[in-house]
Structure formats: structure tokens, C-alpha cells
PDB file of C-alpha atoms in Angstrom:
ATOM      1  CA  MET A 207     110.112  87.692 105.663  1.00 57.00           C
ATOM      2  CA  LEU A 208     111.729  83.784 105.105  1.00 64.00           C
ATOM      3  CA  ARG A 209     114.965  86.479 104.997  1.00 70.00           C
ATOM      4  CA  GLY A 210     114.790  88.586 107.791  1.00 78.00           C
ATOM      5  CA  VAL A 211     113.871  85.230 109.897  1.00 79.00           C
ATOM      6  CA  ASN A 212     116.917  83.173 108.409  1.00 76.00           C
ATOM      7  CA  ARG A 213     119.482  86.811 109.765  1.00 81.00           C
ATOM      8  CA  VAL A 214     117.570  86.777 112.727  1.00 87.00           C
ATOM      9  CA  LEU A 215     118.305  82.912 113.793  1.00 82.00           C
ATOM     10  CA  ILE A 216     121.563  82.926 112.232  1.00 84.00           C
ATOM     11  CA  GLY A 217     122.747  86.201 114.520  1.00 87.00           C
ATOM     12  CA  LEU A 218     121.112  84.368 117.845  1.00 91.00           C
ATOM     13  CA  ALA A 219     123.668  81.009 116.573  1.00 88.00           C
ATOM     14  CA  GLY A 220     126.343  82.895 116.093  1.00 87.00           C
ATOM     15  CA  LEU A 221     125.567  85.110 119.408  1.00 93.00           C
ATOM     16  CA  VAL A 222     124.281  81.083 121.571  1.00 92.00           C
ATOM     17  CA  LEU A 223     127.085  79.941 120.075  1.00 88.00           C
ATOM     18  CA  VAL A 224     130.396  82.337 120.940  1.00 91.00           C
ATOM     19  CA  LEU A 225     129.227  82.945 124.061  1.00 87.00           C
ATOM     20  CA  LEU A 226     128.686  79.731 125.007  1.00 83.00           C
ATOM     21  CA  GLY A 227     132.766  79.582 123.935  1.00 84.00           C
ATOM     22  CA  GLY A 228     133.819  83.022 125.437  1.00 84.00           C
ATOM     23  CA  ALA A 229     132.362  81.048 128.718  1.00 80.00           C
ATOM     24  CA  VAL A 230     134.475  77.358 127.853  1.00 79.00           C
ATOM     25  CA  LEU A 231     137.834  78.966 127.619  1.00 83.00           C
ATOM     26  CA  ALA A 232     137.454  82.127 130.481  1.00 81.00           C
ATOM     27  CA  ALA A 233     136.632  78.807 132.529  1.00 79.00           C
ATOM     28  CA  GLY A 234     139.503  76.693 130.678  1.00 78.00           C
ATOM     29  CA  LEU A 235     141.900  79.127 131.254  1.00 81.00           C
ATOM     30  CA  GLY A 236     140.913  79.703 134.654  1.00 78.00           C
ATOM     31  CA  LEU A 237     139.538  83.098 134.979  1.00 82.00           C
ATOM     32  CA  PRO A 238     136.683  84.090 136.823  1.00 79.00           C
ATOM     33  CA  VAL A 239     133.189  83.189 135.600  1.00 75.00           C
ATOM     34  CA  PRO A 240     129.611  83.519 137.002  1.00 74.00           C
ATOM     35  CA  SER A 241     129.104  80.745 139.305  1.00 76.00           C
ATOM     36  CA  TRP A 242     125.659  79.118 137.766  1.00 75.00           C
ATOM     37  CA  TRP A 243     128.635  78.365 135.784  1.00 74.00           C
ATOM     38  CA  PRO A 244     128.315  75.096 135.567  1.00 72.00           C
ATOM     39  CA  TRP A 245     132.225  74.208 134.516  1.00 73.00           C
ATOM     40  CA  ARG A 246     135.032  75.442 136.489  1.00 70.00           C
ATOM     41  CA  GLY A 247     137.859  74.684 134.411  1.00 68.00           C
ATOM     42  CA  ALA A 248     139.643  71.698 133.022  1.00 67.00           C
ATOM     43  CA  GLY A 249     139.446  68.917 136.247  1.00 71.00           C
ATOM     44  CA  THR A 250     136.015  69.110 136.368  1.00 71.00           C
ATOM     45  CA  VAL A 251     133.121  67.776 134.556  1.00 72.00           C
ATOM     46  CA  LEU A 252     130.199  69.653 132.614  1.00 67.00           C
ATOM     47  CA  LEU A 253     127.527  67.465 134.329  1.00 68.00           C
ATOM     48  CA  SER A 254     127.794  65.245 137.557  1.00 72.00           C
ATOM     49  CA  GLU A 255     126.669  62.314 138.584  1.00 76.00           C
ATOM     50  CA  SER A 256     124.020  63.546 140.474  1.00 78.00           C
ATOM     51  CA  ARG A 257     123.114  66.599 138.451  1.00 73.00           C
ATOM     52  CA  ARG A 258     122.759  63.516 135.592  1.00 72.00           C
ATOM     53  CA  GLN A 259     120.356  61.200 137.760  1.00 77.00           C
ATOM     54  CA  ARG A 260     118.348  63.286 139.890  1.00 78.00           C
ATOM     55  CA  TRP A 261     115.145  63.866 137.689  1.00 73.00           C
ATOM     56  CA  GLU A 262     115.362  60.357 136.510  1.00 75.00           C
ATOM     57  CA  ASP A 263     112.733  59.655 138.734  1.00 78.00           C
ATOM     58  CA  HIS A 264     110.339  61.268 136.918  1.00 78.00           C
ATOM     59  CA  GLY A 265     108.240  59.671 134.115  1.00 78.00           C
ATOM     60  CA  TRP A 266     107.789  62.776 132.079  1.00 84.00           C
ATOM     61  CA  TRP A 267     111.502  64.771 131.906  1.00 80.00           C
ATOM     62  CA  TRP A 268     112.783  62.120 129.598  1.00 78.00           C
ATOM     63  CA  PRO A 269     109.491  62.265 126.860  1.00 87.00           C
ATOM     64  CA  VAL A 270     110.002  66.241 127.457  1.00 89.00           C
ATOM     65  CA  VAL A 271     113.840  66.051 126.726  1.00 86.00           C
ATOM     66  CA  ILE A 272     113.077  63.726 123.584  1.00 89.00           C
ATOM     67  CA  ALA A 273     110.254  65.963 122.228  1.00 95.00           C
ATOM     68  CA  ALA A 274     112.017  69.311 123.149  1.00 95.00           C
ATOM     69  CA  LEU A 275     115.010  67.495 120.855  1.00 92.00           C
ATOM     70  CA  ALA A 276     112.388  66.996 118.268  1.00 96.00           C
ATOM     71  CA  VAL A 277     111.186  70.001 118.498  1.00 97.00           C
ATOM     72  CA  ALA A 278     114.593  71.760 117.608  1.00 93.00           C
ATOM     73  CA  VAL A 279     115.366  68.989 114.950  1.00 93.00           C
ATOM     74  CA  LEU A 280     112.703  69.859 112.887  1.00 95.00           C
ATOM     75  CA  LEU A 281     112.884  73.764 113.200  1.00 89.00           C
ATOM     76  CA  ALA A 282     116.578  73.355 112.631  1.00 85.00           C
ATOM     77  CA  LEU A 283     115.542  70.548 109.423  1.00 88.00           C
ATOM     78  CA  TRP A 284     113.570  73.191 108.140  1.00 87.00           C
ATOM     79  CA  TRP A 285     115.252  76.638 108.386  1.00 80.00           C
ATOM     80  CA  LEU A 286     118.209  73.919 106.381  1.00 80.00           C
ATOM     81  CA  LEU A 287     115.290  73.295 103.572  1.00 83.00           C
ATOM     82  CA  ALA A 288     114.139  77.001 103.095  1.00 76.00           C
ATOM     83  CA  GLN A 289     117.863  78.386 101.921  1.00 74.00           C
ATOM     84  CA  PHE A 290     117.255  76.120  98.901  1.00 76.00           C
ATOM     85  CA  ARG A 291     114.056  77.867  98.470  1.00 71.00           C
ATOM     86  CA  ARG A 292     114.424  80.101  95.583  1.00 67.00           C
ATOM     87  CA  SER A 293     112.735  83.248  95.767  1.00 73.00           C
ATOM     88  CA  ARG A 294     111.909  84.111  92.298  1.00 79.00           C
ATOM     89  CA  LEU A 295     110.547  82.103  89.251  1.00 80.00           C
ATOM     90  CA  ALA A 296     111.963  80.324  86.801  1.00 82.00           C
ATOM     91  CA  GLU A 297     109.428  79.422  84.510  1.00 84.00           C
ATOM     92  CA  VAL A 298     105.752  81.268  83.770  1.00 85.00           C
ATOM     93  CA  LEU A 299     103.271  78.605  81.937  1.00 83.00           C
ATOM     94  CA  VAL A 300     101.375  79.555  79.137  1.00 82.00           C
ATOM     95  CA  ASP A 301      98.294  78.765  77.863  1.00 75.00           C
ATOM     96  CA  SER A 302      98.741  78.092  74.364  1.00 73.00           C
ATOM     97  CA  GLY A 303      95.524  76.998  73.316  1.00 72.00           C
ATOM     98  CA  ASP A 304      95.976  73.851  72.604  1.00 75.00           C
ATOM     99  CA  GLY A 305      95.638  72.311  76.000  1.00 72.00           C
ATOM    100  CA  GLU A 306      99.472  71.539  76.061  1.00 76.00           C
ATOM    101  CA  GLY A 307     100.934  75.186  77.100  1.00 77.00           C
ATOM    102  CA  ALA A 308     104.069  77.069  76.590  1.00 83.00           C
ATOM    103  CA  LEU A 309     107.198  77.481  79.565  1.00 85.00           C
ATOM    104  CA  LEU A 310     108.441  81.393  79.321  1.00 84.00           C
ATOM    105  CA  ARG A 311     111.147  82.094  80.789  1.00 88.00           C
ATOM    106  CA  GLY A 312     110.797  84.346  84.157  1.00 86.00           C
ATOM    107  CA  ARG A 313     113.935  86.152  83.877  1.00 90.00           C
ATOM    108  CA  ALA A 314     112.943  86.726  79.865  1.00 89.00           C
ATOM    109  CA  MET A 315     109.175  88.344  81.353  1.00 89.00           C
ATOM    110  CA  GLU A 316     110.946  90.465  84.212  1.00 91.00           C
ATOM    111  CA  ALA A 317     113.150  92.086  81.770  1.00 92.00           C
ATOM    112  CA  VAL A 318     110.565  92.251  79.368  1.00 90.00           C
ATOM    113  CA  LEU A 319     108.497  94.046  82.765  1.00 92.00           C
ATOM    114  CA  GLU A 320     111.324  96.511  83.450  1.00 92.00           C
ATOM    115  CA  ARG A 321     112.492  97.756  79.906  1.00 93.00           C
ATOM    116  CA  GLU A 322     108.925  98.799  79.241  1.00 92.00           C
ATOM    117  CA  ALA A 323     108.546 100.518  82.486  1.00 91.00           C
ATOM    118  CA  GLU A 324     111.648 101.992  82.352  1.00 91.00           C
ATOM    119  CA  GLY A 325     110.048 103.797  79.139  1.00 90.00           C
ATOM    120  CA  LEU A 326     107.748 104.780  81.811  1.00 89.00           C
ATOM    121  CA  ASP A 327     108.336 109.372  82.183  1.00 88.00           C
ATOM    122  CA  GLY A 328     109.253 109.478  85.604  1.00 88.00           C
ATOM    123  CA  VAL A 329     110.781 106.385  86.141  1.00 90.00           C
ATOM    124  CA  SER A 330     114.865 106.342  85.782  1.00 89.00           C
ATOM    125  CA  ARG A 331     115.381 102.489  86.809  1.00 92.00           C
ATOM    126  CA  THR A 332     113.431  99.646  87.619  1.00 93.00           C
ATOM    127  CA  GLN A 333     113.382  96.203  88.656  1.00 92.00           C
ATOM    128  CA  VAL A 334     110.935  93.400  88.563  1.00 91.00           C
ATOM    129  CA  VAL A 335     110.703  90.124  90.510  1.00 91.00           C
ATOM    130  CA  LEU A 336     107.778  87.532  90.034  1.00 90.00           C
ATOM    131  CA  HIS A 337     107.725  84.835  92.289  1.00 88.00           C
ATOM    132  CA  GLY A 338     104.549  82.326  93.193  1.00 84.00           C
ATOM    133  CA  ARG A 339     104.136  79.817  91.709  1.00 85.00           C
ATOM    134  CA  ARG A 340     104.385  79.283  87.744  1.00 80.00           C
ATOM    135  CA  THR A 341     100.861  78.677  86.496  1.00 84.00           C
ATOM    136  CA  ALA A 342      99.912  82.463  88.873  1.00 86.00           C
ATOM    137  CA  PRO A 343     102.881  84.544  89.282  1.00 90.00           C
ATOM    138  CA  ALA A 344     103.035  87.964  91.135  1.00 89.00           C
ATOM    139  CA  ALA A 345     105.550  90.497  90.409  1.00 90.00           C
ATOM    140  CA  ARG A 346     107.676  92.584  92.511  1.00 92.00           C
ATOM    141  CA  VAL A 347     108.591  95.976  91.182  1.00 93.00           C
ATOM    142  CA  ARG A 348     110.910  98.704  92.233  1.00 94.00           C
ATOM    143  CA  LEU A 349     110.880 102.262  90.700  1.00 93.00           C
ATOM    144  CA  LEU A 350     113.233 104.933  91.118  1.00 92.00           C
ATOM    145  CA  LEU A 351     111.672 108.539  90.313  1.00 91.00           C
ATOM    146  CA  GLU A 352     112.888 111.599  88.494  1.00 89.00           C
ATOM    147  CA  PRO A 353     112.055 114.597  90.756  1.00 84.00           C
ATOM    148  CA  PHE A 354     109.501 116.307  88.610  1.00 83.00           C
ATOM    149  CA  ALA A 355     107.667 111.934  88.168  1.00 84.00           C
ATOM    150  CA  SER A 356     104.085 112.039  89.560  1.00 87.00           C
ATOM    151  CA  PRO A 357     103.798 108.906  91.502  1.00 89.00           C
ATOM    152  CA  GLY A 358     100.433 108.453  91.185  1.00 91.00           C
ATOM    153  CA  GLU A 359     100.169 108.867  87.842  1.00 92.00           C
ATOM    154  CA  THR A 360     103.549 106.958  87.864  1.00 91.00           C
ATOM    155  CA  LEU A 361     102.311 103.935  88.836  1.00 91.00           C
ATOM    156  CA  HIS A 362      98.215 104.415  87.263  1.00 92.00           C
ATOM    157  CA  ARG A 363     100.697 103.670  83.980  1.00 92.00           C
ATOM    158  CA  LEU A 364     102.342 101.396  84.951  1.00 91.00           C
ATOM    159  CA  SER A 365      99.681  99.410  86.016  1.00 91.00           C
ATOM    160  CA  ALA A 366      97.373 100.284  82.334  1.00 91.00           C
ATOM    161  CA  GLU A 367     100.455 100.047  80.211  1.00 91.00           C
ATOM    162  CA  ALA A 368     103.608  97.755  81.934  1.00 90.00           C
ATOM    163  CA  LEU A 369     101.623  94.768  84.356  1.00 91.00           C
ATOM    164  CA  ALA A 370      98.645  94.599  81.714  1.00 91.00           C
ATOM    165  CA  HIS A 371     100.730  93.888  78.808  1.00 90.00           C
ATOM    166  CA  ALA A 372     102.829  91.504  80.741  1.00 88.00           C
ATOM    167  CA  ARG A 373      99.508  90.273  81.629  1.00 88.00           C
ATOM    168  CA  ASP A 374      98.079  90.035  78.392  1.00 88.00           C
ATOM    169  CA  SER A 375     101.144  88.428  76.654  1.00 84.00           C
ATOM    170  CA  ALA A 376     101.385  85.693  78.883  1.00 83.00           C
ATOM    171  CA  GLY A 377      97.845  85.364  78.851  1.00 82.00           C
ATOM    172  CA  LEU A 378      97.369  84.953  82.421  1.00 84.00           C
ATOM    173  CA  ALA A 379      93.898  85.716  84.636  1.00 85.00           C
ATOM    174  CA  SER A 380      95.369  88.183  87.136  1.00 88.00           C
ATOM    175  CA  LEU A 381      99.644  89.373  87.536  1.00 88.00           C
ATOM    176  CA  PRO A 382      99.101  91.212  91.171  1.00 91.00           C
ATOM    177  CA  ALA A 383     102.346  93.153  91.871  1.00 91.00           C
ATOM    178  CA  GLU A 384     103.141  94.074  95.285  1.00 92.00           C
ATOM    179  CA  VAL A 385     105.380  98.282  94.058  1.00 93.00           C
ATOM    180  CA  ARG A 386     107.755 100.547  95.709  1.00 93.00           C
ATOM    181  CA  LEU A 387     108.641 103.593  95.268  1.00 92.00           C
ATOM    182  CA  ARG A 388     111.899 105.358  95.713  1.00 91.00           C
ATOM    183  CA  ALA A 389     112.152 109.155  94.268  1.00 88.00           C
ATOM    184  CA  GLN A 390     115.466 110.175  93.307  1.00 84.00           C
ATOM    185  CA  ARG A 391     117.706 112.142  95.445  1.00 81.00           C
ATOM    186  CA  HIS A 392     118.001 115.165  94.857  1.00 69.00           C
ATOM    187  CA  ARG A 393     119.455 118.915  95.176  1.00 71.00           C
ATOM    188  CA  ALA A 394     116.875 121.210  95.833  1.00 69.00           C
ATOM    189  CA  LYS A 395     116.050 124.073  93.379  1.00 69.00           C
ATOM    190  CA  ARG A 396     117.483 127.630  94.042  1.00 71.00           C
ATOM    191  CA  VAL A 397     115.038 130.424  93.211  1.00 72.00           C
ATOM    192  CA  THR A 398     116.783 134.027  93.133  1.00 69.00           C
TER     193      THR A 398
END
């Protein structure tokens, strides 16, 4: 979901900036601009003195402006910090039984899950990504199925074999998984 929000926000920001930049460029070149556009060219100001002082007598004006700008700054900071968030789990905490625990690289666990899932009958290609917390990981699994594969049987075997082995070997209470199945493209069989 974060990736979708990011793309929408970047698209909207880009669109607004292109439209504003184009309108300022058009006004600066002396091209016709809409009647509501406040800036008409090089000799005019963006906000006239009467427009700037119009709201100064209202007591609510400056608190609303400051609150709106503060919300805009907080949203921009949230967006900036969200860019640095990792979508992949770097390590999984494994209970070693001595009270200490051990760290298992997330990529290693993903690779083992991928190899075991690709070994299932009817699976052509696999992609596994671990996410969540290191004490409670979850998996996103994408399977590309061969044309003859049974989706229900493949999903059952993935859950009973590959995911169960990963959960048991890491000593996890559970390993929830979101599995997306896609069929490999193939030509239709001709019957004569």
C-alpha cells in the first residue's frame, strides 16, 4: 500500500508543479492566462498589498494558516521517512533454547523457501519476501505455476511442506503467508 501512496503523491506533486510552472512561464512570456490567475507578467506581483492585508483583521486567519502549513510539513516528513523504511526483513530472531537467541539472515530464509517451493510439482518459478518484525515474520510468496499444475494442491503442499519446514526450523510459533498464484502462459493444445 505504501508503494501505491508514494506513486500517487509523487504523481500529484509532479502534476501540480508542471501546471504551476507552465502557467508562470506563460505569464512571463506574455501569453494569455486565465482570468483568475493572479500573476500577469514581469511587472506584477503575485499577491497585491490589498490581498495580503484582507485577512489580517480576522483572528482565525493566522492560526489556520500556521496549522495548515504544520500539517503539510508533518505529512512531508512522514512521506520522507517512509522512503527509508525497509520492506524486506533483514533478520529473523531464532530461539536457540539457551535464552539468548540467534539471528538468521532474512535473505537466507527466503532463498531456502524459494528453493523448496520450486521443488514442488507444478511450480515453475518462485519469489519469496519476508516482512514484518524479526520476532514475528510473515512471508509474501509468488508462484508461477506450470500449465498442468493444480492450484489447490500446490497451495496445500506449499503450506504443509515448505512453509512448515521454515517455521519449524526457525522455531517460530507461526509463519503467516500471503501467496499469489499465476499460471504460466502456454499455447492451447490442439486436438485432432
